Tab-separated table of C-alpha atoms and ligand atoms in Angstrom:
chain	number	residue	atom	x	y	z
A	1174	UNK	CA	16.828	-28.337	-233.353
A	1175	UNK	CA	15.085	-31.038	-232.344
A	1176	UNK	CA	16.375	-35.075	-231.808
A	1177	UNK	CA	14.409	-36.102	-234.780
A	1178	UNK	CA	16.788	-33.853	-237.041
A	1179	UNK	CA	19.717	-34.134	-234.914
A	1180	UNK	CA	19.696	-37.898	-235.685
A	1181	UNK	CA	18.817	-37.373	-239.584
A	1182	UNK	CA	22.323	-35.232	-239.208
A	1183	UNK	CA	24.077	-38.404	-237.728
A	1184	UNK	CA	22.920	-40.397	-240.433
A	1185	UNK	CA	23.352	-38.258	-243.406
A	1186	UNK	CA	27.143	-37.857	-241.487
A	1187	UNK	CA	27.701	-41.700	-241.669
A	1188	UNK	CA	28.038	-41.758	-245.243
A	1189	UNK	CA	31.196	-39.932	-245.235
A	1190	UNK	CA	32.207	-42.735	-243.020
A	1191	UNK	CA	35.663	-44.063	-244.400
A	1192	UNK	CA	35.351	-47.402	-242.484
A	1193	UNK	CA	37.630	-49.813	-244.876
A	1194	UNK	CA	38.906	-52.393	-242.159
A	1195	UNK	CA	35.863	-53.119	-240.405
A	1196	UNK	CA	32.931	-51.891	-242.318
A	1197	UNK	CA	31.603	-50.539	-239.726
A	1198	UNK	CA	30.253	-46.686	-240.329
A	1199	UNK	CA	29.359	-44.518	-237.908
A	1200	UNK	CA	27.930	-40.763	-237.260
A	1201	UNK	CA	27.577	-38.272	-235.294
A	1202	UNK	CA	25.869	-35.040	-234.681
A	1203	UNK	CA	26.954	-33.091	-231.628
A	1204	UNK	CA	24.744	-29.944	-230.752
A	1205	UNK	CA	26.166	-27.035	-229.222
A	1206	UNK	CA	24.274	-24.478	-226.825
A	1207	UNK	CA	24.771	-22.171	-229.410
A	1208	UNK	CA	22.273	-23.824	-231.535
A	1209	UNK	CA	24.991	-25.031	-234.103
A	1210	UNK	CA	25.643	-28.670	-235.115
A	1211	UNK	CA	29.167	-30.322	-235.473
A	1212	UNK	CA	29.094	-33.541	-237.430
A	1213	UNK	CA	31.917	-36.687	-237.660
A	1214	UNK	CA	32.164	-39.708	-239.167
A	1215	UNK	CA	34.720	-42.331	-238.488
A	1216	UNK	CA	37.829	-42.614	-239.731
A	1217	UNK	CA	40.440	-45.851	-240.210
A	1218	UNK	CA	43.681	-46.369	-241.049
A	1219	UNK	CA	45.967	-49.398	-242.331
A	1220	UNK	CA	47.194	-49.001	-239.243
A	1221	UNK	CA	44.231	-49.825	-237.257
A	1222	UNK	CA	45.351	-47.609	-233.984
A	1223	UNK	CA	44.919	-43.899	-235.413
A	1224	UNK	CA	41.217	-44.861	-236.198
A	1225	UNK	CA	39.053	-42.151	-235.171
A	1226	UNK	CA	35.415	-42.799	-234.401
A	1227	UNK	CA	32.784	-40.499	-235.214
A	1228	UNK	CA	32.187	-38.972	-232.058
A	1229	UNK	CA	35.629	-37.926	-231.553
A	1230	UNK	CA	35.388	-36.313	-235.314
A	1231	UNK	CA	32.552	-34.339	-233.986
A	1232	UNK	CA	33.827	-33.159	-230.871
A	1233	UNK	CA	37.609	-32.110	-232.390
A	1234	UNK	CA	36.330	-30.415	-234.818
A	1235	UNK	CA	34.070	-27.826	-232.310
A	1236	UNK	CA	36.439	-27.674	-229.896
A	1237	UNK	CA	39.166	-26.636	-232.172
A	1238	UNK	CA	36.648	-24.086	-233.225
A	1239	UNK	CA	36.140	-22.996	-230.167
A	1240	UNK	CA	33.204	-24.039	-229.112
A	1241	UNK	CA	32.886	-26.028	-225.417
A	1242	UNK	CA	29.350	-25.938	-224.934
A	1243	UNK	CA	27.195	-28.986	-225.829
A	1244	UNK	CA	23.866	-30.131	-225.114
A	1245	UNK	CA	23.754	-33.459	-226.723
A	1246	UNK	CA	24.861	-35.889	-229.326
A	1247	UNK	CA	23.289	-38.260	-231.474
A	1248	UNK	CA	25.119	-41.525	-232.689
A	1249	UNK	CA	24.353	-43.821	-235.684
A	1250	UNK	CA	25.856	-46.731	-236.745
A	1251	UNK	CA	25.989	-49.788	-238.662
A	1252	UNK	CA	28.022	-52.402	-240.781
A	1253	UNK	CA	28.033	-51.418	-244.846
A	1254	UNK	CA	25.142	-49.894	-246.023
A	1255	UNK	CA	22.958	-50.680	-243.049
A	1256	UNK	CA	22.081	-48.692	-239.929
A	1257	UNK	CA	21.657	-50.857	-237.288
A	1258	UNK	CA	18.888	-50.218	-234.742
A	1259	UNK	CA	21.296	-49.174	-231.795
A	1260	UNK	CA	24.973	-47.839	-231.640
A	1261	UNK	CA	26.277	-47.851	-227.739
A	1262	UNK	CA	29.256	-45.255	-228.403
A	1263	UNK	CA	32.783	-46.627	-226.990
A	1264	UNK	CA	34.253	-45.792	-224.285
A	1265	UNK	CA	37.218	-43.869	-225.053
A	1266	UNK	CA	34.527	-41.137	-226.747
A	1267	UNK	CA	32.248	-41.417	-223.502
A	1268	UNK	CA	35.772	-40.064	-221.364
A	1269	UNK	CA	36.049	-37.184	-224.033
A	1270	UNK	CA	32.271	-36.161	-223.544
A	1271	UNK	CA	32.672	-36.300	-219.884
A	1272	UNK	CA	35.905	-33.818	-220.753
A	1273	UNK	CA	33.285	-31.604	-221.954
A	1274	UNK	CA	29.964	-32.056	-220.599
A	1275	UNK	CA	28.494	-31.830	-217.266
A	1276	UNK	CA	27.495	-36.075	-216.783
A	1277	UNK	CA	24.097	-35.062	-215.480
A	1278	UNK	CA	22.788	-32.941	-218.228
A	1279	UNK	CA	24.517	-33.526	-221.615
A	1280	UNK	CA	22.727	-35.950	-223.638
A	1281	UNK	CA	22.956	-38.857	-226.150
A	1282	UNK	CA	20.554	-39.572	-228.028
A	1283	UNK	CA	20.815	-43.695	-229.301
A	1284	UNK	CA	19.557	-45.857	-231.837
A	1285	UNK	CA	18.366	-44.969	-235.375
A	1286	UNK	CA	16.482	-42.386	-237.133
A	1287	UNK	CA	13.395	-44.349	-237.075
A	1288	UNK	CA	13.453	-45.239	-233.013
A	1289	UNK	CA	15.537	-43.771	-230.717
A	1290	UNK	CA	16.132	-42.419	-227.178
A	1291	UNK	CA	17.432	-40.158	-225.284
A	1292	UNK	CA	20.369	-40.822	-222.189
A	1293	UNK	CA	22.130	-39.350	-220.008
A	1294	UNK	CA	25.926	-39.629	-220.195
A	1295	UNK	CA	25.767	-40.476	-216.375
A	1296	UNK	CA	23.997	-43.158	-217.442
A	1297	UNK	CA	26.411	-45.130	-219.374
A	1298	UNK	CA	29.794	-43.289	-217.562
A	1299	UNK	CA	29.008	-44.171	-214.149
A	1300	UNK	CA	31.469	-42.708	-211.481
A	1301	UNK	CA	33.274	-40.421	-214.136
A	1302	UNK	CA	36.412	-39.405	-213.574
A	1303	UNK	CA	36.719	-35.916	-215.322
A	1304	UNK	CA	38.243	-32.361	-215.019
A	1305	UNK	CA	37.043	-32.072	-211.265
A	1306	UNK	CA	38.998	-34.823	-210.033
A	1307	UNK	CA	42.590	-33.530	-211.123
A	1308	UNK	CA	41.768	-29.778	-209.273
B	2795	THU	N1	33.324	-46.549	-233.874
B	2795	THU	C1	32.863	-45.261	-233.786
B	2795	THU	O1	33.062	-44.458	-234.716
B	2795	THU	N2	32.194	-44.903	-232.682
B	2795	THU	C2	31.939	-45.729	-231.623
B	2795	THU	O2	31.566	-45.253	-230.562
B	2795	THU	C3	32.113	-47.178	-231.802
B	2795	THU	C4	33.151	-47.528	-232.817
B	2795	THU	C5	34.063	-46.959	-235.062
B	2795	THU	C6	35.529	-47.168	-234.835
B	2795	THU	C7	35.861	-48.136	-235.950
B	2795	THU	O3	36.159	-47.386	-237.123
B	2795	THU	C8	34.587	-48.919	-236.193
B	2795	THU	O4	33.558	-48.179	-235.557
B	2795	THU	C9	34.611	-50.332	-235.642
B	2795	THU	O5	34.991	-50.339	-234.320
């Protein structure tokens, strides 16, 4: 699978997006070592706080298949019908990748089908605190 198709995933995930506060749609597409692909959207509520965001979505629904293994993630997003050109993920999903993934390896890949790059998550969760810490 390469980041090219990984990102087509994200986007083709974003229109299941229910985003009916803010708009705003998001996808993801997380890949697993084992070569499989978990996708999430967003999802609100009239309640505003038990909004999920995509990556989250993606993440939940491996893990509770048992999968723990991930490689990388790619993240679209974008008010209404538009993707924009880059979507930074938030930081509440950043702490639940660093759950997860080793900070130095695992990687997101940013921005939108059409131009995009790749990052490291130690690059935008500097000085993670994660699973190692509470030994
Ligand atoms: N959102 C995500 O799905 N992922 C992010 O990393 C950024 C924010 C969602 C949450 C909410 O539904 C909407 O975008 C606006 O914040």
């Amino acid at each position: 699978m390469d980041y090219q198709e990984l990102m087509n995933k994200a986007a083709e995930a974003r229109d299941f997006a229910y985003a009916p506060y803010s708009q705003f749609r998001v996808g993801a597409a997380l890949l697993a070592k084992n070569g499989k692909v978990y996708t999430g959207c967003n999802i609100e509520n009239a309640s505003y706080s038990p909004t999920v965001c995509a990556e989250r979505t993606a993440f939940f629904k491996a893990v509770s298949e048992g999968v723990r293994d991930f490689e990388a993630i790619a993240i679209v997003g974008g008010k209404g019908g538009e993707i924009a050109p880059f979507c930074a993920p938030c930081g509440v999903c950043r702490q639940v990748m660093a759950e997860f993934c080793d900070v130095d390896t695992f990687k997101l890949v940013l921005g939108s089908p059409k131009q995009f790059d790749e990052y490291l998550l130690s690059d935008v969760l500097p000085f993670a605190f994660t699973p190692k810490d509470v030994e």
